[in-house]
CSV table of C-alpha atoms in Angstrom, one decimal:
chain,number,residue,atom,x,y,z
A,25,UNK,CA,10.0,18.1,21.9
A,26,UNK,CA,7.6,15.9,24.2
A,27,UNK,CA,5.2,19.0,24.6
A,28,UNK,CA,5.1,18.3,20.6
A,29,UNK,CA,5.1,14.3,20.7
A,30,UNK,CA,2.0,14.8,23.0
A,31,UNK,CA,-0.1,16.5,20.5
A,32,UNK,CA,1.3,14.6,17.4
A,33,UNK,CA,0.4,16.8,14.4
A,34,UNK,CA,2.6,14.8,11.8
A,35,UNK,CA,2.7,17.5,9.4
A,36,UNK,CA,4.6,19.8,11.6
A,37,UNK,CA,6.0,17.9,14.6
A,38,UNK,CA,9.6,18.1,13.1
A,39,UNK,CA,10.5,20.3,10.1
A,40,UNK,CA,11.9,17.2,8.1
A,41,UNK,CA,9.2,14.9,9.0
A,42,UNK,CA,8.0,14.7,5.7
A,43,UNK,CA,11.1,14.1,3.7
A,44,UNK,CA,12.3,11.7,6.7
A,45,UNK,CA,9.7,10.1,9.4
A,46,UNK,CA,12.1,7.6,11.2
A,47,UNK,CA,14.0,10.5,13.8
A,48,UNK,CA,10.3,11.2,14.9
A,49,UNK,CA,9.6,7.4,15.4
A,50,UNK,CA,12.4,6.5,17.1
A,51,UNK,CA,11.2,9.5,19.9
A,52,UNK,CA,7.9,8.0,19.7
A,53,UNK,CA,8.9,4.5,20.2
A,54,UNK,CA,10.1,5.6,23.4
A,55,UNK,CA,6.6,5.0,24.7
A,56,UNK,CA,5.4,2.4,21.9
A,57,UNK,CA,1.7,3.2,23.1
A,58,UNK,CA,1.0,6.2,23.6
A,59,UNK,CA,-2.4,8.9,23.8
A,60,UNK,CA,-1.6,11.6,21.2
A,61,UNK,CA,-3.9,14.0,19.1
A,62,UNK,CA,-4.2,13.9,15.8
A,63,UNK,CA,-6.3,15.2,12.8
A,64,UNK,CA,-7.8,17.1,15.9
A,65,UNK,CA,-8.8,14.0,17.5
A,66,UNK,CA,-7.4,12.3,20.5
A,67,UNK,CA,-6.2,9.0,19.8
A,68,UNK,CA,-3.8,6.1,20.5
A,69,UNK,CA,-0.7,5.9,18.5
A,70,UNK,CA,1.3,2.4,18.1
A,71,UNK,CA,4.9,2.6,17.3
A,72,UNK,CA,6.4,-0.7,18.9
A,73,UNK,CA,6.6,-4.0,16.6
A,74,UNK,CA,5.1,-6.3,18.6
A,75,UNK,CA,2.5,-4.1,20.0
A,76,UNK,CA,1.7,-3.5,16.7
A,77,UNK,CA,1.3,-7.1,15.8
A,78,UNK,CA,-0.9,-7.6,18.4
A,79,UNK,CA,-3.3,-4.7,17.6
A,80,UNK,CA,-3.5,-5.7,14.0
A,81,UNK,CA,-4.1,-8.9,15.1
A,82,UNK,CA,-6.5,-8.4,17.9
A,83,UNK,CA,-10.3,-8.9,17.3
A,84,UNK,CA,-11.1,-5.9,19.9
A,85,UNK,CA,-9.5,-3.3,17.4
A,86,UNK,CA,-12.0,-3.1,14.6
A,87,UNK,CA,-11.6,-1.6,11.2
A,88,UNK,CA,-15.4,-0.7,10.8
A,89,UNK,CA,-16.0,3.1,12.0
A,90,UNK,CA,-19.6,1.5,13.1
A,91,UNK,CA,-17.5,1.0,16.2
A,92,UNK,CA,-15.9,4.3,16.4
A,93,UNK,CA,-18.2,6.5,19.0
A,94,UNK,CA,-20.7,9.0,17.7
A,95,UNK,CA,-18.2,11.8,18.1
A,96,UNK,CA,-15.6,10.3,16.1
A,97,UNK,CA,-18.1,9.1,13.4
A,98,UNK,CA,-18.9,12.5,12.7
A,99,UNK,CA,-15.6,13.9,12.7
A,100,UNK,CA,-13.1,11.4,11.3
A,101,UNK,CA,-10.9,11.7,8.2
A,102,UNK,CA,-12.5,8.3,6.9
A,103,UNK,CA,-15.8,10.3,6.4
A,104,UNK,CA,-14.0,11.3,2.8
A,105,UNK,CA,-13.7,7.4,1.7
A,106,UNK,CA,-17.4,7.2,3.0
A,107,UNK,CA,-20.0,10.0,2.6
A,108,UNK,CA,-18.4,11.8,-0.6
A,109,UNK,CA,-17.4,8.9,-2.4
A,110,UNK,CA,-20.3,6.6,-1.8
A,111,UNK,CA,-19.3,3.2,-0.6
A,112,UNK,CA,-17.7,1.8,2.7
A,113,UNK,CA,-18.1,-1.7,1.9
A,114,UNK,CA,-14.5,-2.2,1.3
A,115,UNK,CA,-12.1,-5.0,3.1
A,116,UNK,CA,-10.0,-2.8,4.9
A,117,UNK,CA,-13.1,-1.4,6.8
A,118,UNK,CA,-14.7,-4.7,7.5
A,119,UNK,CA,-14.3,-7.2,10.4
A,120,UNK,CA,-15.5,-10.1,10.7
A,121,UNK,CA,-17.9,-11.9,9.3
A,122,UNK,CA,-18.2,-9.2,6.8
A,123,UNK,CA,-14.7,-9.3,6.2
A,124,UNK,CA,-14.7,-13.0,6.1
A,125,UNK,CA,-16.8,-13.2,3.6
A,126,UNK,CA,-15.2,-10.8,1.2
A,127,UNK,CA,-11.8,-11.9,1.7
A,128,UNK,CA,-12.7,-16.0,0.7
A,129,UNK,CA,-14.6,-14.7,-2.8
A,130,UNK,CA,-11.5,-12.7,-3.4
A,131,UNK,CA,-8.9,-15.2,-2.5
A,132,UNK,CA,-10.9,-18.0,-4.9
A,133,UNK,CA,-9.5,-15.6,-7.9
A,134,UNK,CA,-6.5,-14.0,-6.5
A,135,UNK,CA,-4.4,-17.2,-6.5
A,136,UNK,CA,-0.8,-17.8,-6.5
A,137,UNK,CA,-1.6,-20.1,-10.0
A,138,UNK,CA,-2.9,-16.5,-11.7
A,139,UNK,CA,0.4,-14.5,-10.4
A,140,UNK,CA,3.3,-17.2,-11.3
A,141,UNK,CA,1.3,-17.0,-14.8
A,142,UNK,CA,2.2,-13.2,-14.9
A,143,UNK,CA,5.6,-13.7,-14.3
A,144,UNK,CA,6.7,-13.6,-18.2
A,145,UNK,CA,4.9,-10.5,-19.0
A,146,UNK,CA,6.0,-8.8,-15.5
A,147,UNK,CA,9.3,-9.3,-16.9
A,148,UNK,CA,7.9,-8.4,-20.7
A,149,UNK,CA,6.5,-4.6,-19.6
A,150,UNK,CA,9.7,-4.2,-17.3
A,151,UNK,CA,12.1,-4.4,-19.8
A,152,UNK,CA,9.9,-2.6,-22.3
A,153,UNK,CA,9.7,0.2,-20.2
A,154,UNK,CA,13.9,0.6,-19.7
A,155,UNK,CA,14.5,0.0,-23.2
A,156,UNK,CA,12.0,3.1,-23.9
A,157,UNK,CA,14.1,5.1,-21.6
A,158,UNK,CA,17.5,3.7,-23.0
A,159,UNK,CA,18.1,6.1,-25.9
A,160,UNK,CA,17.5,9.2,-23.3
A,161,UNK,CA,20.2,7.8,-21.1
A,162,UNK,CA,18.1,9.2,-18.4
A,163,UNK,CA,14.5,8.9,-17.0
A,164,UNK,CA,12.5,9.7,-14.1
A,165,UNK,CA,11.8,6.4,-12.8
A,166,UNK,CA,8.8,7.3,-10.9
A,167,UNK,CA,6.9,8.6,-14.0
A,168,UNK,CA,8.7,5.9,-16.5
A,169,UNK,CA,9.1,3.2,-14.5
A,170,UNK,CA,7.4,2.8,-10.9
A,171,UNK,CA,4.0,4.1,-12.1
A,172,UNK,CA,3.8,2.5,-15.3
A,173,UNK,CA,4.8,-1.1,-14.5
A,174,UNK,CA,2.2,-2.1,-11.7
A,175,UNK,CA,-0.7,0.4,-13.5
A,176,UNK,CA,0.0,-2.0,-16.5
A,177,UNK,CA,0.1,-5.3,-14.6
A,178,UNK,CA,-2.6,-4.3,-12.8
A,179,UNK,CA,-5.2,-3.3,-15.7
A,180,UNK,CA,-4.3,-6.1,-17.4
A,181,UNK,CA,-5.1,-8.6,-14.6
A,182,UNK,CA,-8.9,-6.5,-14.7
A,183,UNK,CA,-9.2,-6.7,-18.2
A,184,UNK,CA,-9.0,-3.3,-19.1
A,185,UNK,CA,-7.9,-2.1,-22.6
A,186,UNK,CA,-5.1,-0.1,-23.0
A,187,UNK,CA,-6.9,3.0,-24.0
A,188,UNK,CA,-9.5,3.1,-21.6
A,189,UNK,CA,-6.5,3.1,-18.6
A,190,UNK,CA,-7.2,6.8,-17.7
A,191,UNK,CA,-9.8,6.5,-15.4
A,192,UNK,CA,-8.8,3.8,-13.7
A,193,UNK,CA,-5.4,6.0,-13.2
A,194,UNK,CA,-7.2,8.6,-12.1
A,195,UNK,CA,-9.3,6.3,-9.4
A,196,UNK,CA,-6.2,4.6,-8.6
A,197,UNK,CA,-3.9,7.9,-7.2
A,198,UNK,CA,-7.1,9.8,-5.8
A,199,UNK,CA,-6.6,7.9,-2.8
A,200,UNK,CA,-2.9,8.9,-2.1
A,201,UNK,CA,-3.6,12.5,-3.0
A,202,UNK,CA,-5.2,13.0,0.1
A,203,UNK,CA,-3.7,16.2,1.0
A,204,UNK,CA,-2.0,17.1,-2.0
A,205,UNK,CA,-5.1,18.3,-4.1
A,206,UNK,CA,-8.1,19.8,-2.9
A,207,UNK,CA,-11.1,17.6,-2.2
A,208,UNK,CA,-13.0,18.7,-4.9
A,209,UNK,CA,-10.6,17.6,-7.4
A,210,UNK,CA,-10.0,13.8,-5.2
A,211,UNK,CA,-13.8,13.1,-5.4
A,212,UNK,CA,-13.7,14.2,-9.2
A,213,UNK,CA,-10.6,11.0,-10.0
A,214,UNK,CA,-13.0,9.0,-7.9
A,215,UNK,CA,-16.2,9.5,-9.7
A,216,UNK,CA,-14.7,9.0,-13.0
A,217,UNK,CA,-13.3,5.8,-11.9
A,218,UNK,CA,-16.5,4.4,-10.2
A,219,UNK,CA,-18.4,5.2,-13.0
A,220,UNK,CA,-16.0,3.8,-15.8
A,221,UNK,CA,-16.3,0.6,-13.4
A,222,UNK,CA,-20.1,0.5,-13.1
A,223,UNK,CA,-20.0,0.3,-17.0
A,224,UNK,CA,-17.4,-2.6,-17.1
A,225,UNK,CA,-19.3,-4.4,-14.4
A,226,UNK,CA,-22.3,-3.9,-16.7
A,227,UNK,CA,-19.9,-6.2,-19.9
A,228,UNK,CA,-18.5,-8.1,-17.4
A,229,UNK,CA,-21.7,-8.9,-15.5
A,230,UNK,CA,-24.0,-9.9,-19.1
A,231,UNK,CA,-20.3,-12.3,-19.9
A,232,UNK,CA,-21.1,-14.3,-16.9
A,233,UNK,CA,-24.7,-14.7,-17.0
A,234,UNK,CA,-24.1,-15.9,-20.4
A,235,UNK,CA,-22.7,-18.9,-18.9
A,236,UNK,CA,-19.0,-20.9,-19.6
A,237,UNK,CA,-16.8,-17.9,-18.0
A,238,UNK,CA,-13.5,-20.3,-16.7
A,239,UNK,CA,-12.3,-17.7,-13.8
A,240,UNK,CA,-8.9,-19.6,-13.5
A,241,UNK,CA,-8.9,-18.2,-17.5
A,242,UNK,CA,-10.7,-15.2,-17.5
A,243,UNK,CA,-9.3,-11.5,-16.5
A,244,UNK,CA,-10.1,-10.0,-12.7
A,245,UNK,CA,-13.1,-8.4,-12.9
A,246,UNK,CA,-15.1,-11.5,-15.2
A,247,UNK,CA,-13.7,-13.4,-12.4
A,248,UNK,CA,-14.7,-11.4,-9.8
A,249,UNK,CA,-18.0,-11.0,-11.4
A,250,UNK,CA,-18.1,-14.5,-11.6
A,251,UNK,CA,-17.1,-15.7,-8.0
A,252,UNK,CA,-19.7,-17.1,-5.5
A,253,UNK,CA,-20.0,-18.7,-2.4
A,254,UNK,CA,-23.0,-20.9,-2.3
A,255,UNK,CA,-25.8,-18.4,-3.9
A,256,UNK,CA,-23.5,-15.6,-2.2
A,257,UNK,CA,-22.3,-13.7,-4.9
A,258,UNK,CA,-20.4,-9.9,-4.6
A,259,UNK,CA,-22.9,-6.5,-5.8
A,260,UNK,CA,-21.9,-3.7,-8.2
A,261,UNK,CA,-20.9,-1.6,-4.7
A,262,UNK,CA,-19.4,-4.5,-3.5
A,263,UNK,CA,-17.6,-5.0,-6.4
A,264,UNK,CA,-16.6,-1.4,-6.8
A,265,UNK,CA,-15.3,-1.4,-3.7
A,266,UNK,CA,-12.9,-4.6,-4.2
A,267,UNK,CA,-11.8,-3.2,-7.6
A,268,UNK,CA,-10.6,0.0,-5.6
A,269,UNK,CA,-9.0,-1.9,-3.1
A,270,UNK,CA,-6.8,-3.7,-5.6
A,271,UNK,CA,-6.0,-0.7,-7.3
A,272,UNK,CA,-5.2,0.9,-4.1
A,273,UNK,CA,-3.0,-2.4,-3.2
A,274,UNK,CA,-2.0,-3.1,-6.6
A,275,UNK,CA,-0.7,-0.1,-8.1
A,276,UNK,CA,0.2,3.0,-5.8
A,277,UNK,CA,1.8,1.2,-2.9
A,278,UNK,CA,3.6,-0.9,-5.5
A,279,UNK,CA,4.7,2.5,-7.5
A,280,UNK,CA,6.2,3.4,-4.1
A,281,UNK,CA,8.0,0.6,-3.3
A,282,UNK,CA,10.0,0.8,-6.8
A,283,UNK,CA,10.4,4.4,-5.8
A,284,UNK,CA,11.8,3.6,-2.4
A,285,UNK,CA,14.0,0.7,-3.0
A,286,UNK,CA,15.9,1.6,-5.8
A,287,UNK,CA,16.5,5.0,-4.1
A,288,UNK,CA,17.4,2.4,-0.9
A,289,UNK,CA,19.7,0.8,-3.2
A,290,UNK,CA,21.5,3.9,-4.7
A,291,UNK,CA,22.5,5.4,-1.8
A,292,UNK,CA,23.8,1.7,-0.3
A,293,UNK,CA,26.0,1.3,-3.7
A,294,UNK,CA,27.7,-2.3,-1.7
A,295,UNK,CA,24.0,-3.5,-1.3
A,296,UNK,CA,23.2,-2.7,-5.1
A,297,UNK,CA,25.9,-4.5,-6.4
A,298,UNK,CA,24.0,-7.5,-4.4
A,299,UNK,CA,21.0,-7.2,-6.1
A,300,UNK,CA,22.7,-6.6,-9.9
A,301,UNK,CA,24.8,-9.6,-9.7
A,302,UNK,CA,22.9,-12.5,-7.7
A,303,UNK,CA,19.5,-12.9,-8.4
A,304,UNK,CA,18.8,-14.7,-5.4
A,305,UNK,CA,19.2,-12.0,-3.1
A,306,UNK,CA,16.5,-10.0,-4.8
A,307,UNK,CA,13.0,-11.1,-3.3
A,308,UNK,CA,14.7,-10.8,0.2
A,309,UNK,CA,15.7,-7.2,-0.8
A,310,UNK,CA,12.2,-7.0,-1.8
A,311,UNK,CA,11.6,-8.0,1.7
A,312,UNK,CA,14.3,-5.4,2.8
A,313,UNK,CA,13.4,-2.4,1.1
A,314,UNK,CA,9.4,-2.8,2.4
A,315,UNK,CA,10.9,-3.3,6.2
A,316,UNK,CA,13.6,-0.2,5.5
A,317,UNK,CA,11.1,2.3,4.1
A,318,UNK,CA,8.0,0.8,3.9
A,319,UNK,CA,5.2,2.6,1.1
A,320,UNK,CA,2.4,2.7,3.3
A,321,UNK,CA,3.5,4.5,7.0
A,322,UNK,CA,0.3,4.5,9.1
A,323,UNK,CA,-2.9,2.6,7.7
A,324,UNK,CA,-6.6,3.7,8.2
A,325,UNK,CA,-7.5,4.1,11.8
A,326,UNK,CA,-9.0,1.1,14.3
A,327,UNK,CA,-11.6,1.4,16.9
A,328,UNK,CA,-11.7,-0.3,20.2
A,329,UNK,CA,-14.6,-2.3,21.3
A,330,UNK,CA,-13.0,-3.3,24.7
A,331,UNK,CA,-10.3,-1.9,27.2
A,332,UNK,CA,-6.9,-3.2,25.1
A,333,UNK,CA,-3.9,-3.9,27.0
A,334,UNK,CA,-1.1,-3.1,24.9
A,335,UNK,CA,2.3,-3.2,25.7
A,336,UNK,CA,2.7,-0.9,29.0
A,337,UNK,CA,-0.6,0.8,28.6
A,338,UNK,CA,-4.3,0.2,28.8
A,339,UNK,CA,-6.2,1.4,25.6
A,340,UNK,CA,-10.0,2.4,26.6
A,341,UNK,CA,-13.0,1.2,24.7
A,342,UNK,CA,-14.0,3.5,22.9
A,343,UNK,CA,-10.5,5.0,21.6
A,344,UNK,CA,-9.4,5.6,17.8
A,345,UNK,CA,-5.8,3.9,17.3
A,346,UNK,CA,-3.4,4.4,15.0
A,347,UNK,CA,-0.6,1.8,14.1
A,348,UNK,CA,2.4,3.1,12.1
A,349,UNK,CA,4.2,0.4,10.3
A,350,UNK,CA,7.2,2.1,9.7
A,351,UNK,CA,7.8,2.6,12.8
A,352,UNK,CA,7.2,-1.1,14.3
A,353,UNK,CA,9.4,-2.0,11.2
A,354,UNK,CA,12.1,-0.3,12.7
A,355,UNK,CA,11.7,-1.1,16.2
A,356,UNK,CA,15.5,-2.4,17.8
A,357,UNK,CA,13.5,-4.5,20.0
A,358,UNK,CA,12.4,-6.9,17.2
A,359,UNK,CA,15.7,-5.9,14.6
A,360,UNK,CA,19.1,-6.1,14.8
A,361,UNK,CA,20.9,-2.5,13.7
A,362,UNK,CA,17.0,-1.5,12.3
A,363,UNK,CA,18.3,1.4,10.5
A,364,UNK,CA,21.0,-0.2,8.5
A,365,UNK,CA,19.7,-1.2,5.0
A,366,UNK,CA,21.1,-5.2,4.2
A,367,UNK,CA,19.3,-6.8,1.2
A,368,UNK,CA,20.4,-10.1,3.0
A,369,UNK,CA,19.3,-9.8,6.5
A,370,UNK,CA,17.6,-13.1,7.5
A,371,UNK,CA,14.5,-11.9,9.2
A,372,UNK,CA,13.7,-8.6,6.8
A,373,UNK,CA,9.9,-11.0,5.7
A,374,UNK,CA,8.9,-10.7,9.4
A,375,UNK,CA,8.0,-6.9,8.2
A,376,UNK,CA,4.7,-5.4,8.8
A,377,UNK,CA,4.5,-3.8,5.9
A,378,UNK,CA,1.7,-6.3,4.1
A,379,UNK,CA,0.2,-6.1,7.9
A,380,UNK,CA,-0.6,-8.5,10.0
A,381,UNK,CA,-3.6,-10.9,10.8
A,382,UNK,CA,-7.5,-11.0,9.4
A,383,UNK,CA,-6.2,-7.8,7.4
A,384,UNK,CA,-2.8,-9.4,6.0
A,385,UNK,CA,-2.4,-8.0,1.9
A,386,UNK,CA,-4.0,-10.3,-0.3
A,387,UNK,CA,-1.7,-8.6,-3.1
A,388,UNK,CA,1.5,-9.5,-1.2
A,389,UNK,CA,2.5,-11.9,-3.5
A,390,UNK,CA,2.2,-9.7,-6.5
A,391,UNK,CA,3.8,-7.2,-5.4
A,392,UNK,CA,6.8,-9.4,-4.1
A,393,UNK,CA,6.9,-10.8,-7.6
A,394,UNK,CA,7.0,-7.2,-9.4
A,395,UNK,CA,9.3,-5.9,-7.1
A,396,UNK,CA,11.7,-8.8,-7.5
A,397,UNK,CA,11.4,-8.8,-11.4
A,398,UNK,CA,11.3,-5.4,-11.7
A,399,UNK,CA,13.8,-3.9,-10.0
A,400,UNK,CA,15.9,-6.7,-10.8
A,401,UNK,CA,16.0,-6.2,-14.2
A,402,UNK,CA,16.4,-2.4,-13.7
A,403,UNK,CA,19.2,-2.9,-11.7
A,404,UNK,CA,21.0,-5.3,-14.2
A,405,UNK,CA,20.4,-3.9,-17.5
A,406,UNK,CA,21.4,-0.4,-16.5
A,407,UNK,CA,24.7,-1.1,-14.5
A,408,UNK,CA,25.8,2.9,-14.8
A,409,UNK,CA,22.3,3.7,-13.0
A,410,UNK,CA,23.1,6.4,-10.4
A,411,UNK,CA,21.0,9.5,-8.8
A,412,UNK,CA,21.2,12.3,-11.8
A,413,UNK,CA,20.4,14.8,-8.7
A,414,UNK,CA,21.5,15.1,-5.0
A,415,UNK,CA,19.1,13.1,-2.8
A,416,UNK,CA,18.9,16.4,-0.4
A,417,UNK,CA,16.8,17.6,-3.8
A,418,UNK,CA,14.1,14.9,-3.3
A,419,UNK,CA,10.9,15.8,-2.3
A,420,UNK,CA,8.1,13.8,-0.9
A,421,UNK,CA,4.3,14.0,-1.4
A,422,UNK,CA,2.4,15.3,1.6
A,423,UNK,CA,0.4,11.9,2.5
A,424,UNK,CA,-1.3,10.8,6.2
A,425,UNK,CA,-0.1,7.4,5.3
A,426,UNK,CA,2.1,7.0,2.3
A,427,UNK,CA,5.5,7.2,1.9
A,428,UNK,CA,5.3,9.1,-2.0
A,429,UNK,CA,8.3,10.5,-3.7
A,430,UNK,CA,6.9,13.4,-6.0
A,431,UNK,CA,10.5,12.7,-9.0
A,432,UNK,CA,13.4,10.0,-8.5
A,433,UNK,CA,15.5,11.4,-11.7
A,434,UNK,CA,18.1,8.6,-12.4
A,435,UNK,CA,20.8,8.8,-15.4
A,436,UNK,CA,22.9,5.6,-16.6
């Protein structure tokens, strides 16, 4: 086993990996900081919660690849959101400034006033979608529900029309297929996304210029067209790039939590019956179910600029690192009983699965609102909902860094 630890390919370290990462972690969290290989690259991989914190936090563990040694420049992973797809402008490769700068226009339209205004129709598209399903008495809820909820909340906020959603679908999953389809057919979802985009930008752009645009009123993208600081004011890649990472944020890690908690919550039938009957359990469970079995494992790689002390160890300058969330969100050292699943443990929002620091997600409190709405009102309205197959039959997508079930088929 530590001959395999020490090389660290996560697609075959344990046969089960894939359909359940946490045995791995905990043998990993052994040594919270430890040199592994990994996509053929040596690197440093973080497993321990509060050396995780402190990485994510740390201004000597950049995001930009600029950072990253020639070597590793050339043969990285990240060269697929770079070279092929044409932008690299995007917040979760920044530091600061750059990231500074980004993350204040974004955060002038991205405000908690525009999400409590969603609430109502959160609540309107959720129980749309389980009265759809309620004739069936059945439903996949990853293709009827988990999918379909934040993919509408989400192109709504950008002011997309309903029947122009299919590129922004197809931009919006490319980035999680990452080893389930073939390049080719990843950069194809992300051109037709990009260049749906560039047209919208194009509306969006001549809206603004013609002067009056309220961005407290208007949808996302007028807003974001809109939003300057000073004469400082975003471009068509920069732009492009933000819309992607919202997508990113907004939709497919939000699909995944749905996915994720309510199988959480099915197999804990004591901590379901929480959530149906007392609504104010449910945005801790929210909380929970992100700490539990978080939607995003490992994030994009960092880049040391320094020697890093780290827990026990002493990262060089110069070193990739890799910090896996799920792991630090299981760690003993920082939660009581971490693998037990309690919808009303008291710390579960001290999770890292929004990150931590500079980097912290923008879109945590959407996504705390959808999944508190949503899978509240699955939850209650369908008080039969149970597993309509054995959960040994799940399967997950093959992902770097999600955590993606492919089907969740429920009956009620």
């Amino acid at each position: 086993m530590t001959a395999q630890l020490e090389q660290l390919d996560l697609g075959t370290l344990e046969p089960g990996y894939n359909q359940d990462p946490h045995p791995v972690y905990r043998k990993l969290r052994e040594v919270p900081v430890r040199p592994v290989v990994l996509f053929g690259l040596p690197m440093w991989f973080v497993t321990g919660y509060e050396e995780a914190k402190a990485a994510l936090a740390d201004p000597r563990v950049k995001h930009d690849r600029v950072h990253a040694t020639p070597e590793v420049r050339e043969r990285g992973p990240w060269l697929f959101s770079t070279e092929k797809l044409g932008f690299n402008r995007y917040m979760l490769a920044l530091d600061p400034p750059d990231h500074t700068r980004l993350r204040t226009m974004v955060n002038k339209v991205f405000t908690p006033r525009r999400i409590n205004l969603l609430r109502p129709r959160i609540t309107e598209i959720a129980v749309d979608l389980i009265e759809r399903a309620r004739p069936n008495g059945s439903l996949d809820l990853v293709e009827e529900f988990s999918y379909p909820l934040p993919m509408t909340v989400i192109t709504e906020m950008l002011g997309v029309p309903p029947d122009e959603d299919e590129p922004v679908r197809a931009w919006a999953t490319a980035f999680s297929s990452v080893g389930a389809q073939s390049s080719d057919q990843i950069v194809a979802g992300f051109i037709k996304g990009r260049d749906y985009f560039v047209e919208v930008f194009k509306r969006k752009q001549a809206l603004v210029d013609a002067g009056g645009v309220d961005t407290e009123k208007a949808d996302l993208l007028t807003a974001l067209a809109a939003v300057h600081q000073g004469s400082d004011r975003l471009d068509v890649n920069e732009l492009l790039a933000m819309v992607f990472q919202l997508l990113v944020g907004g939709f497919e890690t939000t699909a995944n939590m749905f996915s994720n908690g309510v199988l959480a919550l099915l197999q804990h039938p004591d901590q379901l019956e929480l959530v149906r009957n007392d609504p104010s359990v449910r945005l801790n469970a929210v909380e929970e179910i992100i700490r539990y079995d978080a939607p995003v494992k490992n994030p994009w790689f960092r880049f040391t600029v320094e020697d890093v002390p780290l827990g026990d160890a002493v990262i060089p300058a110069g070193s990739v690192v890799a910090i896996s969330l799920a792991a630090a969100n299981r760690d003993p050292r920082r939660f009581a009983d971490p693998d037990r699943f309690d919808v009303t443990r008291a710390d579960a929002n001290q999770h890292l699965g929004f990150s931590h620091g500079p980097h912290f997600c923008f879109g945590a409190p959407l996504a705390r609102a959808e999944g508190e709405i949503g899978i509240g009102e699955l939850v209650e309205r369908l008080p039969d909902l149970r597993l309509a197959v054995p959960a040994d039959e799940l399967t997950y997508r093959p992902s770097p860094s999600m955590r993606i079930l492919n089907r969740l088929p429920l009956e009620f």
